[in-house]
Structure formats: C-alpha cells, structure tokens
GROMACS .gro file of C-alpha atoms in nm:
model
  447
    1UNK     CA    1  -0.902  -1.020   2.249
    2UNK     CA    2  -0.934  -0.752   1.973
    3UNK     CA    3  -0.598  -0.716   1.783
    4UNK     CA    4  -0.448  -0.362   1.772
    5UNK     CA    5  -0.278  -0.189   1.454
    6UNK     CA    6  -0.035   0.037   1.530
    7UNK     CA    7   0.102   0.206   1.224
    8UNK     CA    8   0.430   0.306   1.436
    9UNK     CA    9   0.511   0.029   1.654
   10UNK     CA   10   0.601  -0.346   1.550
   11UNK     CA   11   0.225  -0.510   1.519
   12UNK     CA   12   0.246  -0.862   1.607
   13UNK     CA   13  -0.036  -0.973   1.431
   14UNK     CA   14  -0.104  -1.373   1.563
   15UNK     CA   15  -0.395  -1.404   1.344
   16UNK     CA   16  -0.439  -1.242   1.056
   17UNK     CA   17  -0.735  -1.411   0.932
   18UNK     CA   18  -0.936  -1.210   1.221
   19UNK     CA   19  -0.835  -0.920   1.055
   20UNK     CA   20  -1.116  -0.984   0.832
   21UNK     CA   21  -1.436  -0.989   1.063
   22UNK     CA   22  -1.216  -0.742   1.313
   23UNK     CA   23  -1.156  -0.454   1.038
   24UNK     CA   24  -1.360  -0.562   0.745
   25UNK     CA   25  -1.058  -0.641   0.540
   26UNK     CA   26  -1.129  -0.861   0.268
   27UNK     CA   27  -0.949  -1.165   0.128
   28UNK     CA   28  -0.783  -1.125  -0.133
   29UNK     CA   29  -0.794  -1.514  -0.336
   30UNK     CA   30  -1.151  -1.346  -0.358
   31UNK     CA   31  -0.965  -1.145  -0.657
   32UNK     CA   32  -0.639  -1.340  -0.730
   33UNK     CA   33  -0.836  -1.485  -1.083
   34UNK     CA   34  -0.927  -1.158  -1.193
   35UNK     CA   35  -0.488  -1.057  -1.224
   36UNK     CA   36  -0.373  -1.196  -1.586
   37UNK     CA   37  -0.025  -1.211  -1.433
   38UNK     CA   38   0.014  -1.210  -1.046
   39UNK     CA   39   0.308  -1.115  -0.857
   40UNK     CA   40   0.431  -1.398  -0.670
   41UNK     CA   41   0.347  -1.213  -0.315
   42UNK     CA   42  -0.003  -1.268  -0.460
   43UNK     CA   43   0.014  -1.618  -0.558
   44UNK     CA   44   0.172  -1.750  -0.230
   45UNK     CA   45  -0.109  -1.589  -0.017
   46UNK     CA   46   0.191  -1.321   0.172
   47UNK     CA   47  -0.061  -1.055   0.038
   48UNK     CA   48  -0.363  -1.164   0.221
   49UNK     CA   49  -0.621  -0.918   0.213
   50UNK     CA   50  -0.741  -0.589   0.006
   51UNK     CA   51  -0.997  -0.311   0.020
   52UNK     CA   52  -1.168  -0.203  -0.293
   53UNK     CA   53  -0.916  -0.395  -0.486
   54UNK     CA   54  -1.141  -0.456  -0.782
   55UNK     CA   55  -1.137  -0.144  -0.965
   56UNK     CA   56  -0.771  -0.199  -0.933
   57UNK     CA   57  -0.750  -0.542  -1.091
   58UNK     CA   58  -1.034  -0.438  -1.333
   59UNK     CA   59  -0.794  -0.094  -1.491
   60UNK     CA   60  -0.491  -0.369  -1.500
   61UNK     CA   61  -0.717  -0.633  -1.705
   62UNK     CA   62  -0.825  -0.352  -1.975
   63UNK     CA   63  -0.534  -0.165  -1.962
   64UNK     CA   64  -0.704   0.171  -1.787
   65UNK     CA   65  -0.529   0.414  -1.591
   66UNK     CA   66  -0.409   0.372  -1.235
   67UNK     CA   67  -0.211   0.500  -0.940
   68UNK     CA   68   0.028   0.295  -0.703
   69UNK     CA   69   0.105   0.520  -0.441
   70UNK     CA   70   0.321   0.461  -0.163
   71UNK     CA   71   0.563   0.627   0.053
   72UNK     CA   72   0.845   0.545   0.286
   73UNK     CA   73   0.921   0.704   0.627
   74UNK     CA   74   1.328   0.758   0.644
   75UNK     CA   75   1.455   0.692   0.965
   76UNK     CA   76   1.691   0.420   0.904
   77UNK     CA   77   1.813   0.181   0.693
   78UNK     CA   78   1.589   0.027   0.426
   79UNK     CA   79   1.617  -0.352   0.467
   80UNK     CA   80   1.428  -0.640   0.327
   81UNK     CA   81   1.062  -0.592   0.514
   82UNK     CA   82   1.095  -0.242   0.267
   83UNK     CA   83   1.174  -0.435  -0.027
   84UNK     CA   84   0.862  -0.607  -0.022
   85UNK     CA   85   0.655  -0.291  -0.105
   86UNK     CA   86   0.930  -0.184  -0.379
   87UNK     CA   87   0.870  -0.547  -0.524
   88UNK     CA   88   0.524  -0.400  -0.530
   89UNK     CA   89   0.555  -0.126  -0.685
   90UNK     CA   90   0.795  -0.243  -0.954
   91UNK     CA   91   0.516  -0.518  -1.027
   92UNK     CA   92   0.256  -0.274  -1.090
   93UNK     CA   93   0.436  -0.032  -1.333
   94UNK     CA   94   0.521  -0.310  -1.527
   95UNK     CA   95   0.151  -0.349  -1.560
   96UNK     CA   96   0.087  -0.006  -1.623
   97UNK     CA   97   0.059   0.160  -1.288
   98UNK     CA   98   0.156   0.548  -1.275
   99UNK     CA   99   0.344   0.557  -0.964
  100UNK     CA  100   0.365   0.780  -0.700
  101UNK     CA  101   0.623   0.755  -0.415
  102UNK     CA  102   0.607   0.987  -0.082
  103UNK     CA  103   0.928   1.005   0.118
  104UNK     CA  104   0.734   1.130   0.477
  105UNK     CA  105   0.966   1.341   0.609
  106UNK     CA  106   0.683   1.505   0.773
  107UNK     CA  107   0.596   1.209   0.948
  108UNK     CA  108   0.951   1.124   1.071
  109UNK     CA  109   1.019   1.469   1.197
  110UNK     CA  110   0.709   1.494   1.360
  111UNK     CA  111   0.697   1.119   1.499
  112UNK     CA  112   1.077   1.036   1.571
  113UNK     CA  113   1.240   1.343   1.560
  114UNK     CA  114   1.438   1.337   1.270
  115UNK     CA  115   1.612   1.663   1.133
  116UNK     CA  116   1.512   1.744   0.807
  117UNK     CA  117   1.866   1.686   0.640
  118UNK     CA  118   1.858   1.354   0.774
  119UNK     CA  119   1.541   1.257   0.608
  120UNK     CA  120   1.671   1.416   0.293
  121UNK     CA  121   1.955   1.235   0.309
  122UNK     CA  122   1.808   0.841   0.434
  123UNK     CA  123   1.529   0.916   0.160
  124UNK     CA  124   1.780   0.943  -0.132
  125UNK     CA  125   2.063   0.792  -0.029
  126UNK     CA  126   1.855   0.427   0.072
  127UNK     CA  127   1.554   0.430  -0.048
  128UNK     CA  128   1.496   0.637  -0.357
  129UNK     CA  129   1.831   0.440  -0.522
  130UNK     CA  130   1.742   0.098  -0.379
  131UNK     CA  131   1.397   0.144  -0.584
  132UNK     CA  132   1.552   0.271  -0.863
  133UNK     CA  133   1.798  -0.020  -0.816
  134UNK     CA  134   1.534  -0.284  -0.783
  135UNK     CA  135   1.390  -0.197  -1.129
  136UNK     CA  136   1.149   0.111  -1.077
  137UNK     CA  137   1.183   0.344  -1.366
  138UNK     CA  138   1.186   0.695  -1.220
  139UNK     CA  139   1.151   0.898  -1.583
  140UNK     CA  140   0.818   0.735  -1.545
  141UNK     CA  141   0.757   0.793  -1.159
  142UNK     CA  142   0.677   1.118  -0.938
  143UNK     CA  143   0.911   1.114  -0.594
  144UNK     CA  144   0.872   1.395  -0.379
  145UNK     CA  145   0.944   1.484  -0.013
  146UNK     CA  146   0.642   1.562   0.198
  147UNK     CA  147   0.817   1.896   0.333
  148UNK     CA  148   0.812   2.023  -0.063
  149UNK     CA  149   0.502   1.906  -0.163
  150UNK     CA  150   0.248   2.241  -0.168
  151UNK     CA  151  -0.073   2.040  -0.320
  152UNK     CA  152   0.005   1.769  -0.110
  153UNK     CA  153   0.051   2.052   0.241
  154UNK     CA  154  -0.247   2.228   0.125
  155UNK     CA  155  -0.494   1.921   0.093
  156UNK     CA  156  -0.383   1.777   0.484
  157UNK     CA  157  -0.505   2.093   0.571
  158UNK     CA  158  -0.824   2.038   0.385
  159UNK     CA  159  -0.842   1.720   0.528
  160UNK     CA  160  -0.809   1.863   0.852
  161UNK     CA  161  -1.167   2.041   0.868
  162UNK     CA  162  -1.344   1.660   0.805
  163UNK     CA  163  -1.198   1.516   1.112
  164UNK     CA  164  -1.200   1.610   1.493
  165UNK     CA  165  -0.949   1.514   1.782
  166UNK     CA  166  -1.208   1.246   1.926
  167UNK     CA  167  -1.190   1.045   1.585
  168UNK     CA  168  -0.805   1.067   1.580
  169UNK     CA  169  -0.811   0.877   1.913
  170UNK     CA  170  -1.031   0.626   1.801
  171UNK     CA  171  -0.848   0.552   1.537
  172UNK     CA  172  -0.480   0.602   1.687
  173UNK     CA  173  -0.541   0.594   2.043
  174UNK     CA  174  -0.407   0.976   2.049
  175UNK     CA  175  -0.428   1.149   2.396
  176UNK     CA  176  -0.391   1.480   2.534
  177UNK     CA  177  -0.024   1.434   2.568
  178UNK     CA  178  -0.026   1.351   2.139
  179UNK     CA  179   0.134   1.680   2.016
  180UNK     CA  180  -0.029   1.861   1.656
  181UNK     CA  181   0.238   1.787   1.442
  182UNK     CA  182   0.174   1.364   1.525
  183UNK     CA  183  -0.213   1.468   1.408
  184UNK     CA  184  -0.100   1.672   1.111
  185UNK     CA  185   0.150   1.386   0.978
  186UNK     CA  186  -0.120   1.220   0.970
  187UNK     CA  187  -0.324   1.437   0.750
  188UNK     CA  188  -0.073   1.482   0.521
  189UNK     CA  189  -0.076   1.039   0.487
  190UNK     CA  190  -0.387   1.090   0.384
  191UNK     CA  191  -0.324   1.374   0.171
  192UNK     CA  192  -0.026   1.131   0.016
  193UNK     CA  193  -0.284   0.906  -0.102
  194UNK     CA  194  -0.547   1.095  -0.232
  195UNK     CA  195  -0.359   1.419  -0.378
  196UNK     CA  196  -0.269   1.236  -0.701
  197UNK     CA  197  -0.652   1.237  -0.790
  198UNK     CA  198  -0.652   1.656  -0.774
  199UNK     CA  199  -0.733   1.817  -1.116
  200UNK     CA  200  -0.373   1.949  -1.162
  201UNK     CA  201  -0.199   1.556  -1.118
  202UNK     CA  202  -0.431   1.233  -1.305
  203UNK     CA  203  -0.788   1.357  -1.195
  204UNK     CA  204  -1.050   1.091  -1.018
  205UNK     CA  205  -0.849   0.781  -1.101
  206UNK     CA  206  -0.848   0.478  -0.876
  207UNK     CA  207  -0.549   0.447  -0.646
  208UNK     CA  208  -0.336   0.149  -0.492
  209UNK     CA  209  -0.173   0.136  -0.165
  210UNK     CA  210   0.010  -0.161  -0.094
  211UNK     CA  211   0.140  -0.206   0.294
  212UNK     CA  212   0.132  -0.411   0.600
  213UNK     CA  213  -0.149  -0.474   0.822
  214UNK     CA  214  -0.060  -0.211   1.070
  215UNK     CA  215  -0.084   0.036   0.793
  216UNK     CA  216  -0.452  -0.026   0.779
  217UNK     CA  217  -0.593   0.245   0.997
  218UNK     CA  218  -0.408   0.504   0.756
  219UNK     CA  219  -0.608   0.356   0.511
  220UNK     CA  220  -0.958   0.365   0.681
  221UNK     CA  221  -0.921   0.720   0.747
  222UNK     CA  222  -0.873   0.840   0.449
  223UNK     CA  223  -1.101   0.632   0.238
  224UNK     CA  224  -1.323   0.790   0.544
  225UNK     CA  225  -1.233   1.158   0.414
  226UNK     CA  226  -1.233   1.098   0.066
  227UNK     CA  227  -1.623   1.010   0.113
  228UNK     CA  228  -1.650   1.326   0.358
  229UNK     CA  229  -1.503   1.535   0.076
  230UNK     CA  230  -1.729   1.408  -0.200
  231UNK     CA  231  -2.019   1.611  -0.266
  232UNK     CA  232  -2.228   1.318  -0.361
  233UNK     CA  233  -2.297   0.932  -0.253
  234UNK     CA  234  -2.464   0.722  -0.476
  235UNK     CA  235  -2.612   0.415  -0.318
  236UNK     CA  236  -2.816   0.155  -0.465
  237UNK     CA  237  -3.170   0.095  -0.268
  238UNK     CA  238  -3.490  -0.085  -0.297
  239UNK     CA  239  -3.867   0.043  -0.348
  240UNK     CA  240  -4.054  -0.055  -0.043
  241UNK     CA  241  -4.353  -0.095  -0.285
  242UNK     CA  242  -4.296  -0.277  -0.554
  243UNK     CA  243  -3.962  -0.438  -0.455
  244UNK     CA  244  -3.760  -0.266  -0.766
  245UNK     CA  245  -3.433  -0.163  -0.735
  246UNK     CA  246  -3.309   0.218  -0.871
  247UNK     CA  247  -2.996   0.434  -0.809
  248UNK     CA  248  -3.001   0.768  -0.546
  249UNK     CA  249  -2.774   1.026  -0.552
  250UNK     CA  250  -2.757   1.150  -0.273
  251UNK     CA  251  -2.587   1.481  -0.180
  252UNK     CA  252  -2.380   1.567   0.124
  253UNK     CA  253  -2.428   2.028   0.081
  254UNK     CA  254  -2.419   2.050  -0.240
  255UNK     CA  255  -2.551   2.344  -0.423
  256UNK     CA  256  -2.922   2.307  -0.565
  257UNK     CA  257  -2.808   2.381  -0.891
  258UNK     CA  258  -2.537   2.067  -0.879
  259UNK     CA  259  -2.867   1.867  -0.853
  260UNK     CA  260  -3.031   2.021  -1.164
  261UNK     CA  261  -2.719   2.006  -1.349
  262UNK     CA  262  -2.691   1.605  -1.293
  263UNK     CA  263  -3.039   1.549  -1.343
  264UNK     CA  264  -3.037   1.690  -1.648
  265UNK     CA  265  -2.758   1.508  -1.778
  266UNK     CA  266  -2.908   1.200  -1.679
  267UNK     CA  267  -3.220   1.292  -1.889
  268UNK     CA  268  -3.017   1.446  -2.175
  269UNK     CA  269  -2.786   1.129  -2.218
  270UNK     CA  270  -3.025   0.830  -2.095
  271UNK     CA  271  -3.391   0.932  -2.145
  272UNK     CA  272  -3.410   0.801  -2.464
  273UNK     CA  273  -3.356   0.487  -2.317
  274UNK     CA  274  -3.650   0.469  -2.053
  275UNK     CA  275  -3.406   0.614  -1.796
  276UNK     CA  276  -3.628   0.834  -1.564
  277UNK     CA  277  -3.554   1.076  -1.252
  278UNK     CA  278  -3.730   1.165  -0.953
  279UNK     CA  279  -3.541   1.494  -0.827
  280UNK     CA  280  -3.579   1.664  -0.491
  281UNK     CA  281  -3.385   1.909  -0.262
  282UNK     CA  282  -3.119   1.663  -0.153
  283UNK     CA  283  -3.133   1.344  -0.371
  284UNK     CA  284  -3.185   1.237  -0.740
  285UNK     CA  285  -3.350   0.898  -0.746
  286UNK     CA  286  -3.268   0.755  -1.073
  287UNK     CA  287  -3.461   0.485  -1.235
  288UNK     CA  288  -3.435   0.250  -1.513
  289UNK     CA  289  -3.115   0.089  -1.706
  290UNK     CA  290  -2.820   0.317  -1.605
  291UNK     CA  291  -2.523   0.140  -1.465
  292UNK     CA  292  -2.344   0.247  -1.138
  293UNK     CA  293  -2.020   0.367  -1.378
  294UNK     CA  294  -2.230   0.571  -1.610
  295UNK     CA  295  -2.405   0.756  -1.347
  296UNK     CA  296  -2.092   0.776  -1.150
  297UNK     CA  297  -1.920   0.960  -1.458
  298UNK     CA  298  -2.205   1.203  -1.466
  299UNK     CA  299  -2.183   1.280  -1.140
  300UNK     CA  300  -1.831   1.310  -1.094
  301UNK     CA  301  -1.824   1.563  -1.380
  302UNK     CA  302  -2.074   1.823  -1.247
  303UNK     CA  303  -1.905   1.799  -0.922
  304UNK     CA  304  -1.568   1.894  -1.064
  305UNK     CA  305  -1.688   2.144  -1.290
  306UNK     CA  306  -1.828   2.266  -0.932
  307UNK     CA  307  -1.474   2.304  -0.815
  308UNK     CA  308  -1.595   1.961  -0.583
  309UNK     CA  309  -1.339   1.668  -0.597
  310UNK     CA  310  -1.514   1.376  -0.670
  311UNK     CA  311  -1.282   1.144  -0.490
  312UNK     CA  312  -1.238   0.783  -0.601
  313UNK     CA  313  -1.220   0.599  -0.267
  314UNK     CA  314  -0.795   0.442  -0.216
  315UNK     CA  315  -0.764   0.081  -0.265
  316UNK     CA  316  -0.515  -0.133  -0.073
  317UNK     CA  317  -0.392  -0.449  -0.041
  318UNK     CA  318  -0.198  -0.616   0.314
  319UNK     CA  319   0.065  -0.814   0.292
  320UNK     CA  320   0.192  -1.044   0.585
  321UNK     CA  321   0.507  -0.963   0.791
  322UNK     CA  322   0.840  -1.152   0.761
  323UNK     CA  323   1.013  -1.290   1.115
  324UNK     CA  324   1.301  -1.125   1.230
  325UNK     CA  325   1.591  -1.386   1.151
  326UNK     CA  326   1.684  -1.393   1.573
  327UNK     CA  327   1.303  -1.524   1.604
  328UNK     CA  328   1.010  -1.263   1.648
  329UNK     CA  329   0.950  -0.974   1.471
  330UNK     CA  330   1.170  -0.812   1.276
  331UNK     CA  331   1.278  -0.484   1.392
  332UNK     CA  332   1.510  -0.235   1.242
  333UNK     CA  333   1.614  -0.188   1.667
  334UNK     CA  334   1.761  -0.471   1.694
  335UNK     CA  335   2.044  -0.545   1.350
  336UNK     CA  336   2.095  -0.893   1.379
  337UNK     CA  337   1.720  -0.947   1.257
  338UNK     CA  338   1.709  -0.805   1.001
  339UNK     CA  339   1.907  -0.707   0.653
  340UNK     CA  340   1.961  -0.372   0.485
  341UNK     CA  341   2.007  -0.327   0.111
  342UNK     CA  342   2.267  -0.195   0.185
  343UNK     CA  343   2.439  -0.451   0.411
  344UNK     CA  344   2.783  -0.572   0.309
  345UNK     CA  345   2.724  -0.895   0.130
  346UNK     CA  346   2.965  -1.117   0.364
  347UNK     CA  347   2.854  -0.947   0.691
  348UNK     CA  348   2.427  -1.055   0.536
  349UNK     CA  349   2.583  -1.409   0.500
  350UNK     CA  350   2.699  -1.432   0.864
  351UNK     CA  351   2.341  -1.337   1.021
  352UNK     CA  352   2.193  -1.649   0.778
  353UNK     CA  353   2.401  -1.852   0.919
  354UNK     CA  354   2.306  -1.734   1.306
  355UNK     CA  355   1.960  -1.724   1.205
  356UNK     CA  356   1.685  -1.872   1.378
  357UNK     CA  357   1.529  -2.207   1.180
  358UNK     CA  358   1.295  -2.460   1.201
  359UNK     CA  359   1.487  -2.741   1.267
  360UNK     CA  360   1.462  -3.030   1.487
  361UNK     CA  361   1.723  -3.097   1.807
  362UNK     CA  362   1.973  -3.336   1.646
  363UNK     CA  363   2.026  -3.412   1.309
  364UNK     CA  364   1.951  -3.765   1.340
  365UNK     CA  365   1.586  -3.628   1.463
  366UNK     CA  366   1.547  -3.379   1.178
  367UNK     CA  367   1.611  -3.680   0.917
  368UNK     CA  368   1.365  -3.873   1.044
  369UNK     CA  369   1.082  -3.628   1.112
  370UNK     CA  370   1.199  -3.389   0.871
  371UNK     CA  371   1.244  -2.970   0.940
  372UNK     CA  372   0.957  -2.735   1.021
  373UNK     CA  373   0.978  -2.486   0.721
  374UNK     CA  374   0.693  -2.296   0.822
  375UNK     CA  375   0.869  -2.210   1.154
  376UNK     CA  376   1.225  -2.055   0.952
  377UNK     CA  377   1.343  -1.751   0.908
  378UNK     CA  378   1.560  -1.834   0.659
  379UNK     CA  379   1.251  -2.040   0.433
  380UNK     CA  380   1.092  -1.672   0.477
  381UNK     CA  381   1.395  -1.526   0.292
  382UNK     CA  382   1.337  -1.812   0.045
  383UNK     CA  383   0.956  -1.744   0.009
  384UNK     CA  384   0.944  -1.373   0.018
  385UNK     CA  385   1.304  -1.280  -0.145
  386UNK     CA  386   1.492  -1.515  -0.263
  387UNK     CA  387   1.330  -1.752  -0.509
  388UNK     CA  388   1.137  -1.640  -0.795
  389UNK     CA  389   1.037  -1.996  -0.932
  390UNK     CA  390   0.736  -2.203  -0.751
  391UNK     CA  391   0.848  -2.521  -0.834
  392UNK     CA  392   1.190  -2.447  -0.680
  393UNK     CA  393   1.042  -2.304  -0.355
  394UNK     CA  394   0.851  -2.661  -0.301
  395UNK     CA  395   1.150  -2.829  -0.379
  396UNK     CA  396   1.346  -2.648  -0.063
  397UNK     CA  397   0.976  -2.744   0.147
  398UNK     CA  398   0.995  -3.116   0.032
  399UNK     CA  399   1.382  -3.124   0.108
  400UNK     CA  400   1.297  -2.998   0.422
  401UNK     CA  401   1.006  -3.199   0.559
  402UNK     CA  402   1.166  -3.507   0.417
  403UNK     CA  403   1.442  -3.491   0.636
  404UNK     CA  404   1.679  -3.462   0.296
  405UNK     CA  405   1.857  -3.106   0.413
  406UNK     CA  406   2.020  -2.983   0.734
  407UNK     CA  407   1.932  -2.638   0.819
  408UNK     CA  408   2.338  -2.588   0.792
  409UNK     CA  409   2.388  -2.663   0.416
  410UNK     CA  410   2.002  -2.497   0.364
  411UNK     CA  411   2.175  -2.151   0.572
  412UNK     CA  412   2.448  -2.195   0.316
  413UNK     CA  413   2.237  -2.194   0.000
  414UNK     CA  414   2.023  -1.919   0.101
  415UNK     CA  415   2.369  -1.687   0.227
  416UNK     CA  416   2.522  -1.779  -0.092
  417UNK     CA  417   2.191  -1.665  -0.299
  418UNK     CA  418   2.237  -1.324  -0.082
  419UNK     CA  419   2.558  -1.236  -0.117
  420UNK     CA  420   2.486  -1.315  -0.500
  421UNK     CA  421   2.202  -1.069  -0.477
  422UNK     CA  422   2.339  -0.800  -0.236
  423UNK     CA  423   2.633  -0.762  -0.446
  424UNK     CA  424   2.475  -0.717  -0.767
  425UNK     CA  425   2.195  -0.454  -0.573
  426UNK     CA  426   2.504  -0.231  -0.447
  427UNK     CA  427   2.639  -0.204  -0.780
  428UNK     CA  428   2.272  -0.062  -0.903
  429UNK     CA  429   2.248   0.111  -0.595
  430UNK     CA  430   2.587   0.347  -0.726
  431UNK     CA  431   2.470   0.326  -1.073
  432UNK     CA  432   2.134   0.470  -0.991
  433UNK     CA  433   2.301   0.734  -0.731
  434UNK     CA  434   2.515   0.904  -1.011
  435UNK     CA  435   2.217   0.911  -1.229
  436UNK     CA  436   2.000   1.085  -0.996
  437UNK     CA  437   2.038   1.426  -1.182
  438UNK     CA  438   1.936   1.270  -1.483
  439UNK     CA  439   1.570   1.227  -1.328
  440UNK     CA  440   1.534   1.533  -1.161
  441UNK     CA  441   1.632   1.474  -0.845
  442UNK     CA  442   1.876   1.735  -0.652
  443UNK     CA  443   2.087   1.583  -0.438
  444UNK     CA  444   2.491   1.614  -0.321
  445UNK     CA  445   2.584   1.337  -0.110
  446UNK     CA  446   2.800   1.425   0.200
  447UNK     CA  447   3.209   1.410   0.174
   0.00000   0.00000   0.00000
C-alpha cells in the first residue's frame, strides 16, 4: 500500500526505504563522501535521503555560496523533533551556509487558527531564542515572519498563476471543503524557499531545505514551479543519426530575441573553441565542448537581464522521525512524549524515567539476552540528542545488547545528561531573549 505524506498530520512512515521508488527520493550515503565534515545526523543514516543534494555538497567542498532555508510553523512549544532541524541549520552555517529562517505564521493562521499575536509571540519567544540558543548566529541570519514579508507575499502570488486547484489535490488531497487561505499558505511555502534566489536577496544560488519526510510534497511542488517559472530548460539529448550527444535549450515563451541573445553569447564566448549552434524558433541546440554549468551561466544571465528568474531548482535532504518516549509517534498532543526546550529540567527527567524502552520482561531475561536498543526511546534521545561522540554511542548499544545495563540506571544516565543540557539551554534561551534588540528583532514580551 502506497505510503501517504501529510505535511500537517503525524506521518507514520513504516518504511522509509520505499520512499525512494514511491517519491523518487534519493539516498543520501549516495553523497555522504562528497561532505569534508558531516554532521552526525548524516553519519548515523537519521538523514536518509536528499533531492538535488549535490550542488549543495559541491558549494560546501569549494567554499561557494549557499542558502539553508527553513522555517518553523508556531503553534506550540518547540521540543526536541524541532531541534533536529536547528542542529541543521547550525551545522551548515558553520560551513558557510547563508541562512534563511521563515516563522509561517501564514500557515498557522490559515491551517490551525492561530491569532497573529500568538504566532508572534510562540515564534520569538520558543523558537527564534532556542536557535539562537543552540548556536545560530543571527547577525549573520535573515528571520522574518511570513505576514511581513512583501517579496516573499508577492512571489506566492506569482506562484499562484503556475498551479491550478486539481494539482493542489493531487498533491495534498485538497477538496472542495479546503478553504483559499490552506492553498495560499501553501504558496507562500513555496515562495519561502525560493524567494531568497530573487535579484534583490543572493540571486540564482542553490538552496537547502532540510525536513522530515512528510515535508516532501512541499518540496516537489515547488521545485515543480521553480521549473514552470524558468524561461528556459536545458536538457542533454542524443542525435538519432550519428549517436552524438549535444546540449538544447529549450524555451518555455520566451521572447525570440532571448534566443538570439543566448546564441550569440554562446558563439561570442565558445566559438573559438569548435562550439557550434543550431538556432530555431523555440530551441538552441548547442554542439561541441561546452559544459552544462557554462551554458547554464549564459543562459541564466540573458534570462535575468530579461526580467526572467532563472530559478535554481531547492535541494533537500529527509531526516527520519524520533518515537514519542510513551511509544509511537511523537506528538506535541499528547506532553508526556515528547520534550520542549523549554521544559523544566527536573519535570524532562521524570518523563525519561516513564519512558517507553527496549527492554526485556525481567532483569534476569534482559542480562542474558541483552536489551533491544533499536526498539528505545530513550537510545533515540542518545542517538539523535544526546551524545555527540560515536564511539560513546556504541558503547551504550554494546552495554545494552550485552545484557551489562538495566534500562533503570540507562533512564538515569540519559535524565541526568538532560537536565545537564536543559539547564544550560534555558540560561541561553534568556541570554539570547534580552539580546534580541541587538539583532534587529522587535519584540516586548508579555507582563
């Protein structure tokens, strides 16, 4: 049975290798080498899966420029399934990401109702400081709020005229009873992701977007539009008569003269080099030793200077969902399964110690036969949060499997290493609150 993303309901996703034959996600070990200095998320396989990662790990390996963009719907607490794209985001502008954070206030008035002062206030107040307070540096960083975003408004309704009600629904399974505002927050997701690449932001510049699985068809879609917004497709093809490959850029309306202007170009800069053109109404056919990034650069500029966009399609990457500690998913619904950042450090210690863990039926049985890790919540916290160092992570799996630690005293170690963390987070979580004016950001907090 065909899985089903939802991008605002709890996906349980029980396979998510289908995810690659089922929505042409690819895996991402496929690119792991290419990283000089993965992010352990990477390395332990929780992010699973990408889409047009390689320009990504390509600007990181020679130090060219690149967006992370992400952004964070506030309706509620942000707890630990959050802080796994923040991790992300951190990562990459330590490696030289710009970043680019969304707080989709849109979305949550339009989806769950929220009043605007309450997303104002959940977006600062828990997750703009918990970023800050897990290491992003904001002087570097653009945060803005959907609702005061004009370029980012203005290009959802651009969007808007590339899509029609019948693709929404099969994409999001939208019906008649799926009011305009639900379609338009979606728009404006896609114009989240793509709006950094407009002339007055970074230009054409390949862009990140980290997120779960159920994110994905967010992602489709607008990789989808970017292409309908281009002018011009190249593609690579094949002569039927002699069996020689040559480039063809193709064009999707564009003015004559946009043809005449590339073709030129192409001539002008590679003719010297046996680099020949074939032009007619509605495609350049370009043969000869030209690679797909030089011709892409001449094409892109003729179609800005044409006041096109010349959209460089969004990259993503997927990253696996933790458990809810009670067993399940974890769902900010129901409390005890999951933890906030900004959860008293005592009261995160007591829903360890309820939590739901791979252990056997009697101690006696669990030192013979050993614990099931890969069946704990609590390992998860270990694995995802917890435990920076590798070697320290299989130590806690070989103390497990051999039977050498209770799930008790391992509960204990992992509520100790929380309260350890949690404290030290709400500290930085003040810290970066009072500094707020300092980058920009207007904010009073109530009483």
């Amino acid at each position: 049975m065909a899985q089903k993303l939802d991008p605002w309901k709890s996906s349980e996703i029980s396979d998510y290798s289908k995810l690659f034959d089922e929505f042409g996600i690819q895996p991402f070990e496929e690119v792991l080498d290419e990283l000089p200095n993965p992010h352990k998320y990477m390395r332990r396989g929780i992010i699973f899966g990408h889409r047009g990662y390689d320009m990504i790990a390509d600007a990181i390996h020679n130090k060219k420029p690149f967006v992370v963009l992400d952004g964070f719907m506030p309706t509620g607490k942000a707890h630990f399934g959050h802080k796994m794209v923040m991790d992300q985001i951190v990562w990459y502008q330590k490696q030289g990401g710009i970043v680019v954070i969304g707080m989709a206030d849109r979305e949550a008035h339009a989806v769950r109702g929220m009043s605007w002062e309450e997303c104002k206030q959940i977006g600062v107040e828990e997750y703009i400081t918990s970023l800050i307070a897990l290491g992003l540096q904001p002087e570097n960083a653009r945060i803005y709020f959907q609702s005061e975003c004009q370029p980012v408004k203005d290009l959802a309704f651009e969007l808007g005229t590339k899509v029609n009600f019948s693709e929404m629904a099969a994409i999001y399974g939208f019906s008649g009873e799926t009011h305009l505002s639900h379609m338009i927050a979606v728009l404006t997701q896609g114009a989240d992701i793509l709006h950094s690449q407009l002339p007055i932001y970074e230009g054409p510049i390949p862009v990140v977007v980290p997120v779960g699985a159920d994110q994905d068809p967010h992602i489709r879609l607008t990789r989808d539009l970017a292409s309908k917004m281009n002018l011009f497709l190249i593609e690579r093809r094949e002569d039927q008569k002699t069996g020689n490959s040559y480039w063809s850029v193709r064009g999707k309306g564009a003015p004559e003269d946009m043809f005449k202007e590339i073709d030129k170009n192409i001539r002008d800069g590679f003719g010297a080099a046996g680099v020949q053109t074939k032009l007619s109404k509605e495609h350049i056919d370009v043969f000869g030793d030209i690679s797909e990034t030089e011709l892409s650069e001449i094409v892109k500029n003729v179609e800005l200077a044409g006041g096109g966009y010349a959209f460089v399609l969004p990259a993503s990457t997927y990253h696996r969902f933790m458990s809810g500690l009670t067993g399940g998913k974890m769902s900010s619904s129901i409390p005890d399964s999951n933890i906030a950042l900004s959860e008293e450090p005592k009261a995160a210690a007591k829903k360890i110690m309820k939590a739901k863990t791979g252990g056997r039926e009697s101690a006696d049985e669990q030192r013979e036969l050993g614990g099931e890790f890969d069946k704990c919540s609590v390992y998860e916290l270990y694995l995802f949060h917890l435990v920076d160092d590798d070697n320290e992570l299989i130590q806690i799996q070989n103390d497990c499997t051999g039977g050498k630690i209770l799930c008790g005293e391992c509960k204990k170690k992992a509520a100790g290493k929380m309260e350890i963390f949690l404290a030290d987070l709400q500290q930085k979580r003040e810290e970066a609150f009072e500094k707020l004016p300092m980058y920009g950001i207007d904010y009073q907090r109530n009483g």
